[in-house]
XYZ file of C-alpha atoms in Angstrom:
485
model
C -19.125 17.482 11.179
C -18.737 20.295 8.434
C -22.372 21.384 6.568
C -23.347 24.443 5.123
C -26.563 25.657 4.268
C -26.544 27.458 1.052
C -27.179 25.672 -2.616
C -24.311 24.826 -4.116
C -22.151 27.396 -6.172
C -22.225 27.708 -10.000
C -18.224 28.200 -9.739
C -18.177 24.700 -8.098
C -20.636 23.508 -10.824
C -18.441 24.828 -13.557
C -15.222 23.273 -12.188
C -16.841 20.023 -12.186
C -18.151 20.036 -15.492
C -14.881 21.396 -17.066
C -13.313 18.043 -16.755
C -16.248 15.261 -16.255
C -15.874 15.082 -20.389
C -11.773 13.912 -21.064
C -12.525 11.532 -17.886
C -15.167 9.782 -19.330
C -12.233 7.433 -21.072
C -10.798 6.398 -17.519
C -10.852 2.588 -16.807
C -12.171 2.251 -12.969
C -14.784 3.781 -11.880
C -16.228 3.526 -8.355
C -19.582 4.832 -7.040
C -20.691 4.867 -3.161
C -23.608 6.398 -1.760
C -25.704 5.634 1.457
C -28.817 7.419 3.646
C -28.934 7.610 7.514
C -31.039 8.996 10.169
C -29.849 9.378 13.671
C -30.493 11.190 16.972
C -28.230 13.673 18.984
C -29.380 15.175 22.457
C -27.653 17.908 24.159
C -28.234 19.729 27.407
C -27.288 22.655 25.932
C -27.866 23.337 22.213
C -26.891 26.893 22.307
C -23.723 26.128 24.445
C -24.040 29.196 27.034
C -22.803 29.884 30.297
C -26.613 30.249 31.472
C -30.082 29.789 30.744
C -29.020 25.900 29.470
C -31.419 24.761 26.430
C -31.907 20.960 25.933
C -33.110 19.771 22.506
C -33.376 16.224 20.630
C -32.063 16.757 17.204
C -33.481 13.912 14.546
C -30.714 13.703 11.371
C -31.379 12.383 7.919
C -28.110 11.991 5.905
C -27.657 11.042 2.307
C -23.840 10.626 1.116
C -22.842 10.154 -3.116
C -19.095 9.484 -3.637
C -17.614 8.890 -7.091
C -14.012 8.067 -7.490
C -12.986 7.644 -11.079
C -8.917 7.031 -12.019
C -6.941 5.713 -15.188
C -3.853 4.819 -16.530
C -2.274 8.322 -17.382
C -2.921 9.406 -13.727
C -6.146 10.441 -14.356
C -8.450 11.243 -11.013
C -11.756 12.579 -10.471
C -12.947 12.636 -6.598
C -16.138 13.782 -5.477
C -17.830 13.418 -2.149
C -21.369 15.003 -1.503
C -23.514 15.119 1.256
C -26.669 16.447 3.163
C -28.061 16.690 6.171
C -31.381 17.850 7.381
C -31.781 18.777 10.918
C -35.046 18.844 12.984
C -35.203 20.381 16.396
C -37.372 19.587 19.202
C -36.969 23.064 21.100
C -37.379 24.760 18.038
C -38.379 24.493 14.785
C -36.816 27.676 13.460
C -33.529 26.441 14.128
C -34.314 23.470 11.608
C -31.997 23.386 8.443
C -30.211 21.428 6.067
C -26.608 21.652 5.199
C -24.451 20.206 2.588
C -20.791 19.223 2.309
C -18.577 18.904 -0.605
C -15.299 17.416 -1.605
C -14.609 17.417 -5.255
C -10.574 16.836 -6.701
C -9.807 16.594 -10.386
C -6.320 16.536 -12.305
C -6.102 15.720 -16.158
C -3.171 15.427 -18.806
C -4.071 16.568 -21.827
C -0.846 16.623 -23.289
C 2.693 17.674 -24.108
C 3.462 17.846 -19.960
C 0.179 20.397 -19.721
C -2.051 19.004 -16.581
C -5.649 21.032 -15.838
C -7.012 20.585 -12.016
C -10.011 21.594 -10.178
C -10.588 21.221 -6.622
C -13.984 22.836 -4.925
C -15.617 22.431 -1.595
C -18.307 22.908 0.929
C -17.562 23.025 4.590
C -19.318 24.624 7.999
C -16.750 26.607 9.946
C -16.756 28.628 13.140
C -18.167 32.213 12.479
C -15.423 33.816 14.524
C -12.468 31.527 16.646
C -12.743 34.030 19.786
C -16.489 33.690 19.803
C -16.724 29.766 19.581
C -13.876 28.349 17.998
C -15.679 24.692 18.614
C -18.729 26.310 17.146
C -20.356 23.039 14.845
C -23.839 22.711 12.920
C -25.546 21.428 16.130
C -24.846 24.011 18.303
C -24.762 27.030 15.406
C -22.056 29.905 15.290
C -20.911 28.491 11.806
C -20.779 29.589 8.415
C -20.751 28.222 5.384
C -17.359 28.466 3.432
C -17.256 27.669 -0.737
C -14.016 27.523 -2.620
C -13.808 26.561 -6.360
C -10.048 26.438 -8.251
C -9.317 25.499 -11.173
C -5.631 25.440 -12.573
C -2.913 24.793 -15.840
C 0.123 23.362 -15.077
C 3.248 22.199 -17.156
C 5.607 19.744 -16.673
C 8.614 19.091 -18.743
C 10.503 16.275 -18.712
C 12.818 15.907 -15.837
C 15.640 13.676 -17.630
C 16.390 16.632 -20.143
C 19.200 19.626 -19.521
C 16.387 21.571 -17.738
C 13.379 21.260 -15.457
C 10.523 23.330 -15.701
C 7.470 23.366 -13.829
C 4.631 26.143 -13.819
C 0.820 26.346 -12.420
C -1.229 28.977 -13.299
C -4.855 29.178 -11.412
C -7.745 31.099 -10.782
C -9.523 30.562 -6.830
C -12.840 31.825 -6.212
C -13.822 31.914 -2.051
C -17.577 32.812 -1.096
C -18.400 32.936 2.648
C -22.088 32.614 4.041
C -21.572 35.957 5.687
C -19.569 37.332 3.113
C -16.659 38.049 5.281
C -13.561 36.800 3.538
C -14.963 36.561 -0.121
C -12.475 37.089 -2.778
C -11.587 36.266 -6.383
C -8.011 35.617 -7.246
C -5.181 34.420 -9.599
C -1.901 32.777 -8.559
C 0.970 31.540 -10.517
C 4.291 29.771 -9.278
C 7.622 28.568 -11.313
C 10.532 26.447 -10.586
C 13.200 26.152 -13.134
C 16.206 24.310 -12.169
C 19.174 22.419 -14.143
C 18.532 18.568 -15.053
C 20.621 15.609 -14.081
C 22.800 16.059 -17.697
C 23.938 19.108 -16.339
C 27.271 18.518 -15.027
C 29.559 21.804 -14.378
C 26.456 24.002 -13.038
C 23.385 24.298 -11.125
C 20.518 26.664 -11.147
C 17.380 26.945 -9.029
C 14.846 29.844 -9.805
C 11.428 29.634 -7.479
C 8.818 32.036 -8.225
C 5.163 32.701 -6.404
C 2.504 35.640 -7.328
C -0.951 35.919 -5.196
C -3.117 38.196 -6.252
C -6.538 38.443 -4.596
C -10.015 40.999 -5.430
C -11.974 41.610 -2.383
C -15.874 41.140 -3.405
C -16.091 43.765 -0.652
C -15.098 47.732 -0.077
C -11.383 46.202 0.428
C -8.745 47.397 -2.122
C -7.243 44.581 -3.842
C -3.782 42.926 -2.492
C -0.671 41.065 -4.078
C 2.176 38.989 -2.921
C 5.519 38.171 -4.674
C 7.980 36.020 -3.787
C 11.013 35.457 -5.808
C 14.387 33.006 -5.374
C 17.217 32.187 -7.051
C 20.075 30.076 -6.783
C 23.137 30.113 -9.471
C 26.291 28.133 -8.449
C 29.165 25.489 -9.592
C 29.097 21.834 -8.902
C 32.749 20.616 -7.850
C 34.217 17.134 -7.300
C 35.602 18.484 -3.743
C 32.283 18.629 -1.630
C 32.465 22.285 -1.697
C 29.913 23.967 -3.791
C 30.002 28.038 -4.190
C 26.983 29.570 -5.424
C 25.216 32.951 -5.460
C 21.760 33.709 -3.836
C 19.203 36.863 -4.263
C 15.996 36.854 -2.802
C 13.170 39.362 -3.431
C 9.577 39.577 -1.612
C 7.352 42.383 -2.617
C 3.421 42.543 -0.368
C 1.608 44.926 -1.233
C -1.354 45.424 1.298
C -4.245 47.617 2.275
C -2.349 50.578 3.312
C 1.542 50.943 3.885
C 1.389 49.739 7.596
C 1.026 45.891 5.875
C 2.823 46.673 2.577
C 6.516 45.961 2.525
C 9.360 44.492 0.232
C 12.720 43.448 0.368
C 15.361 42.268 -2.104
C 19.044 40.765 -0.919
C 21.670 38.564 -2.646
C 25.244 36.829 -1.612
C 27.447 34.482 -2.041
C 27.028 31.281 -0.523
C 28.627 27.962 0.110
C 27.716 24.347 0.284
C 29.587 21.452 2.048
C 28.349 17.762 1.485
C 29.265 15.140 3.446
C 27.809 12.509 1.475
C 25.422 13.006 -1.718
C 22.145 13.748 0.530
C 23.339 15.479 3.279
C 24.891 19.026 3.044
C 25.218 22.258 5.355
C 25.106 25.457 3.893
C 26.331 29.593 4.636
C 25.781 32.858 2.807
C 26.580 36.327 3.209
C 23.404 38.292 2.008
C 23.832 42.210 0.969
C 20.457 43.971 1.023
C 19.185 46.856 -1.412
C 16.312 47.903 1.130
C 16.576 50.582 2.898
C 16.683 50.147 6.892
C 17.523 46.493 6.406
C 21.093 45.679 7.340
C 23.114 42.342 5.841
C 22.678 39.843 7.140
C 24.379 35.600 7.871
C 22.206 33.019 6.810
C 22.228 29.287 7.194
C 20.344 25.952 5.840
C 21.321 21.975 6.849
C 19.520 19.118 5.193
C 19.928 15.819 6.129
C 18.255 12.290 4.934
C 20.294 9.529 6.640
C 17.977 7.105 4.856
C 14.769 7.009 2.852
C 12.626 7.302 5.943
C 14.341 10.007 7.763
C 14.351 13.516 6.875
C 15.528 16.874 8.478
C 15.771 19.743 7.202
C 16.226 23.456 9.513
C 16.951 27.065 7.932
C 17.601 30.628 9.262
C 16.902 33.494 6.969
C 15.479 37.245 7.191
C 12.208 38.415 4.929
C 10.605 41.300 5.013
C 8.891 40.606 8.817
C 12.880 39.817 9.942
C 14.130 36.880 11.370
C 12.743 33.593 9.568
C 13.186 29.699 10.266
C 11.834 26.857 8.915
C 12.013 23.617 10.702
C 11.158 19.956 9.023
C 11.645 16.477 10.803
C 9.919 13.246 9.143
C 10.581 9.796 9.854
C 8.554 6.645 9.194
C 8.829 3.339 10.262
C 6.700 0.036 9.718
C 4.217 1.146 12.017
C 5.115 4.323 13.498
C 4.843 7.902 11.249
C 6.217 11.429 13.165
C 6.238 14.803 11.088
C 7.040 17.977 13.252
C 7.468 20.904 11.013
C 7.402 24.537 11.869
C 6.837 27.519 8.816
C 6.149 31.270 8.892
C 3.900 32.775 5.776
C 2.421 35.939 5.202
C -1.391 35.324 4.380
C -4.554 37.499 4.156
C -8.278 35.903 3.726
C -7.611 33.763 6.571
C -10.966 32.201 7.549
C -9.568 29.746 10.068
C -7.837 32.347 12.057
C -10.455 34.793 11.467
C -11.546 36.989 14.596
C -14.677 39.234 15.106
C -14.053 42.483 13.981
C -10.775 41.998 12.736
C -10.086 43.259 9.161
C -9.455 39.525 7.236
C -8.055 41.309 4.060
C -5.130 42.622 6.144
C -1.690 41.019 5.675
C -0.665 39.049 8.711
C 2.446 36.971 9.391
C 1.394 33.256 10.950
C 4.078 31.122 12.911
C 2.735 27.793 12.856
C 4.208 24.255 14.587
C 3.037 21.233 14.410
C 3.655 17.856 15.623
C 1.820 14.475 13.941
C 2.451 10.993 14.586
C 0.460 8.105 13.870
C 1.284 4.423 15.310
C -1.050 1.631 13.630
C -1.256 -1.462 15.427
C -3.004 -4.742 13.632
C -6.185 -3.818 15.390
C -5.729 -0.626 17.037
C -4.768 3.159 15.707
C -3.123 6.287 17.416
C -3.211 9.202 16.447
C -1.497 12.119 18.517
C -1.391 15.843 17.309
C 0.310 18.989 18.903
C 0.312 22.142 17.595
C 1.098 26.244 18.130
C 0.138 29.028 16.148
C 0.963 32.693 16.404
C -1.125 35.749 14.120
C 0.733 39.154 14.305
C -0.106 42.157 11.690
C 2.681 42.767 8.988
C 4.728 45.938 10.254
C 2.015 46.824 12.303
C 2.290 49.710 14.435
C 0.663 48.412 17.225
C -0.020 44.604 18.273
C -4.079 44.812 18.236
C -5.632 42.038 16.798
C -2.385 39.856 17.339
C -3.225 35.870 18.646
C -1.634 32.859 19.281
C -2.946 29.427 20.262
C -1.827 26.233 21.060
C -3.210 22.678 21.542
C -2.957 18.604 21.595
C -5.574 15.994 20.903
C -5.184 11.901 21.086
C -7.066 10.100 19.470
C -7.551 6.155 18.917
C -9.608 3.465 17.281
C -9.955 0.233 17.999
C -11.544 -3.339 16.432
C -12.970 -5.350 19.046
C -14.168 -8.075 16.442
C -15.086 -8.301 12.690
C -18.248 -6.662 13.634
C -17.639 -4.027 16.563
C -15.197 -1.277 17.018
C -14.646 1.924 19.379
C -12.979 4.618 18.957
C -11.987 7.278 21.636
C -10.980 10.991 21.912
C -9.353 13.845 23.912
C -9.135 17.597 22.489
C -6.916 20.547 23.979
C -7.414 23.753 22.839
C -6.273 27.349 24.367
C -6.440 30.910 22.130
C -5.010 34.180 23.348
C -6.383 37.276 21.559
C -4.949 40.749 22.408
C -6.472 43.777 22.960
C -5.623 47.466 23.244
C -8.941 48.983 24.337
C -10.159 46.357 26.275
C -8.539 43.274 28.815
C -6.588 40.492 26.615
C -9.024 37.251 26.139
C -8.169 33.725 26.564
C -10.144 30.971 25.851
C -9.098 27.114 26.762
C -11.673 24.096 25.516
C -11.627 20.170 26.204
C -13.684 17.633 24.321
C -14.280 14.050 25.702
C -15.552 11.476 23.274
C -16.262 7.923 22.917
C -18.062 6.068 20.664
C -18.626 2.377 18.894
C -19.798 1.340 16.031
C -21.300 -2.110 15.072
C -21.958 -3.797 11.811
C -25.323 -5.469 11.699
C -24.208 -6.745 7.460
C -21.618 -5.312 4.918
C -24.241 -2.251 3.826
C -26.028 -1.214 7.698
C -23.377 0.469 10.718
C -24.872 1.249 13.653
C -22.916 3.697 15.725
C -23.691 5.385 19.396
C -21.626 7.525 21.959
C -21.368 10.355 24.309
C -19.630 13.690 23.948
C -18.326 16.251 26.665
C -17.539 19.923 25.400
C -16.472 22.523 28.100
C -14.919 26.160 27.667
C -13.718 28.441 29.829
C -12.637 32.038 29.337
C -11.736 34.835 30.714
C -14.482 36.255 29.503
C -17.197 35.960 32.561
C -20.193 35.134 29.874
C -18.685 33.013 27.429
C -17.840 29.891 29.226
C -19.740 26.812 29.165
C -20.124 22.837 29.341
C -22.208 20.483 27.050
C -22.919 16.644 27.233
C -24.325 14.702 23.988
C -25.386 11.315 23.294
C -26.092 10.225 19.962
C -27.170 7.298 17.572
C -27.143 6.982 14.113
C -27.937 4.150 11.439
C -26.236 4.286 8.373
C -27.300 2.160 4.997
C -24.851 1.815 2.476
C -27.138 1.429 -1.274
């Protein structure tokens, strides 16, 4: 469960009301909202390794959810929600949080689109001091982002294709670590199907962010471009240049790099292609370099595509793999960014406006069943400072979780899970940490009539570390009656 605490943001406010007014015209409109109270015990509210606290916490919930959509792709999402908590143990710990989910996207002509997105969510304060850390047993924050955005579209059929997004992102943090304002931009201008003799890709990103702290201000620019002949003999020669430009805190996480070739392209059927260039670099300890990309999509449901490359951190891959069936989905995909403001990988006194480079893999598959669902998730994640000089700070993680849902009857369903986590966070002064947590979970849910769900079920938390003090283990039961209005 993701709450917050604070009152809800006058950025959020403003993104809402920017485009409540040209979706007044859309044609469906649907409106949810519902109330609940429930009751969660725990054997140890403040999850610690000693000195266990019990506590019955008493919930009252009220939802709103408004989903609006017309006939020129018009969409207006919004999900609200509170949630008071009460305490036995303590009353001081009492609070009420709030979560928020709000999506918008307009056309207001000519191929221009405006979109707003905004949210409210509870995260963990710090991921090496509790990175299970929810609103029952504290540690969290509460996280607000507003965007708003202009896009253009033109029209794909003509001799060109342009597309272009323009936004401005506003992120405000409970504990003000993290907060920033920022504008972005990205391009893509490429040739259009009348095109026959040539073909031309240009891809463009700029990220600029303003630290609402003592942090100087940072920048990323990523530029690529593609410029090349289209045969009738399955070979197609083209020239590449790519250029990255991150300009950090301080030189240690400030780099760029510019390189172009020539390249090749070999198709063995329309949708399927392998590709090799020769890339010449104008930076200055960077040496050329062989690069490679292969894409293949056998068939509407089956996609791979792989890459090697080098960018300013070095080597680079990317790694996609998607396939769907009737009732089986499987998406394992593998990327490398560079990233700064990073709340999710946040740890305690690191600097978060610092440029890091994040390897991340993950592996998702979902098999529905005509009563039952699976859902099994794998993933690994690695944080390393850009050009650091030393590897402080640097972590990596990895995990798995399976989870699955099943309808009993018309009326009753349960619904099971198992969670895997393990972080590594490395240290110069003191001994590296690790950290490994397991949840256990079941629950089921019955419906008494079409607008009252009664659900109950136990929860198991544990963590161990290598940290003598931080580990600990948690049970939970809970109950909770929902009323749809």
């Amino acid at each position: 469960m993701a709450m917050g605490k604070q009152p809800i943001s006058t950025n959020v406010a403003l993104a809402a009301l920017c485009l409540l007014a040209p979706l007044a015209l859309a044609v469906e409109v649907s409106v949810s909202s519902s109330v609940g109270a429930g009751l969660v015990f725990t054997d140890n509210v403040d999850q610690t390794a000693s000195d266990r606290q019990g506590s019955l916490i008493t919930t009252a919930n009220a939802d709103f959810g408004l989903d609006v959509s017309g006939v020129d792709g018009n969409v207006l999402l919004l999900n609200y929600g509170l949630s008071q908590l009460f305490y036995s143990h303590d009353g001081n710990d009492n609070a009420l949080y709030q979560t928020l989910q709000f999506e918008a996207d307009k056309g207001i002509g000519n191929g221009f689109r405006v979109d707003a997105i905004a949210s409210i969510e509870n995260i963990a304060a710090a991921i090496d001091e509790n990175a299970n850390a929810d609103i029952f047993s504290g540690d969290t924050v509460e996280s607000r982002q507003a965007e708003i955005g202009l896009s253009y579209q033109s029209n794909p059929l003509s001799d060109s294709n342009l597309s272009a997004r323009i936004f401005g992102i506003v992120i405000n943090n409970e504990d003000d670590i993290g907060n920033y304002d920022g504008i972005g931009a990205s391009l893509s201008f490429s040739n259009g199907p009348n095109v026959r003799d040539m073909f031309w890709l240009i891809e463009g990103t700029y990220d600029y962010k303003q630290s609402q702290g003592d942090d100087p201000n940072t920048s990323f620019v990523i530029l690529r471009e593609e410029i090349g002949f289209q045969t009738m003999y399955r070979w197609v020669p083209f020239v590449r240049l790519n250029y990255e430009n991150y300009s950090g805190l301080t030189d240690a996480d400030s780099d760029d790099m510019l390189s172009w070739g020539p390249a090749v392209r070999y198709f063995w059927t329309k949708t399927t292609y392998f590709e090799l260039s020769y890339n010449f670099t104008e930076t200055e300890n960077q040496s050329d370099f062989w690069a490679g990309a292969i894409y293949l999509r056998p068939s509407p449901r089956t996609l791979l595509r792989a890459s090697y490359d080098k960018r300013t951190f070095g080597d680079a891959y990317f790694f996609l793999l998607s396939h769907r069936s009737r009732r089986l989905t499987n998406e394992i995909t593998y990327e490398e960014e560079v990233t700064n403001f990073d709340r999710d990988t946040f740890v305690s006194g690191a600097n978060i406006a610092e440029a890091t480079l994040e390897r991340r893999l993950t592996w998702l598959s979902t098999l529905e069943a005509r009563r039952s669902t699976f859902i099994f998730s794998l993933y690994r994640f690695e944080v390393d400072a850009l050009n650091a000089t030393n590897n402080d700070g640097d972590e990596s993680g990895y995990g798995a979780s399976i989870a699955a849902d099943h309808r009993l009857s018309r009326r009753f369903s349960v619904s099971a899970l198992i969670d895997y986590s393990d972080y590594h966070f490395k240290n110069l002064d003191t001994p590296d940490q690790d950290d490994h947590y397991w949840t256990f979970s079941i629950d089921g849910s019955y419906t008494i009539n079409p607008e009252v769900v009664l659900t109950a079920g136990v929860e198991h938390n544990t963590r161990s570390s290598s940290l003598p003090d931080d580990g600990y283990d948690e049970n939970r039961i809970y109950l909770e009656l929902s009323v749809d209005l």
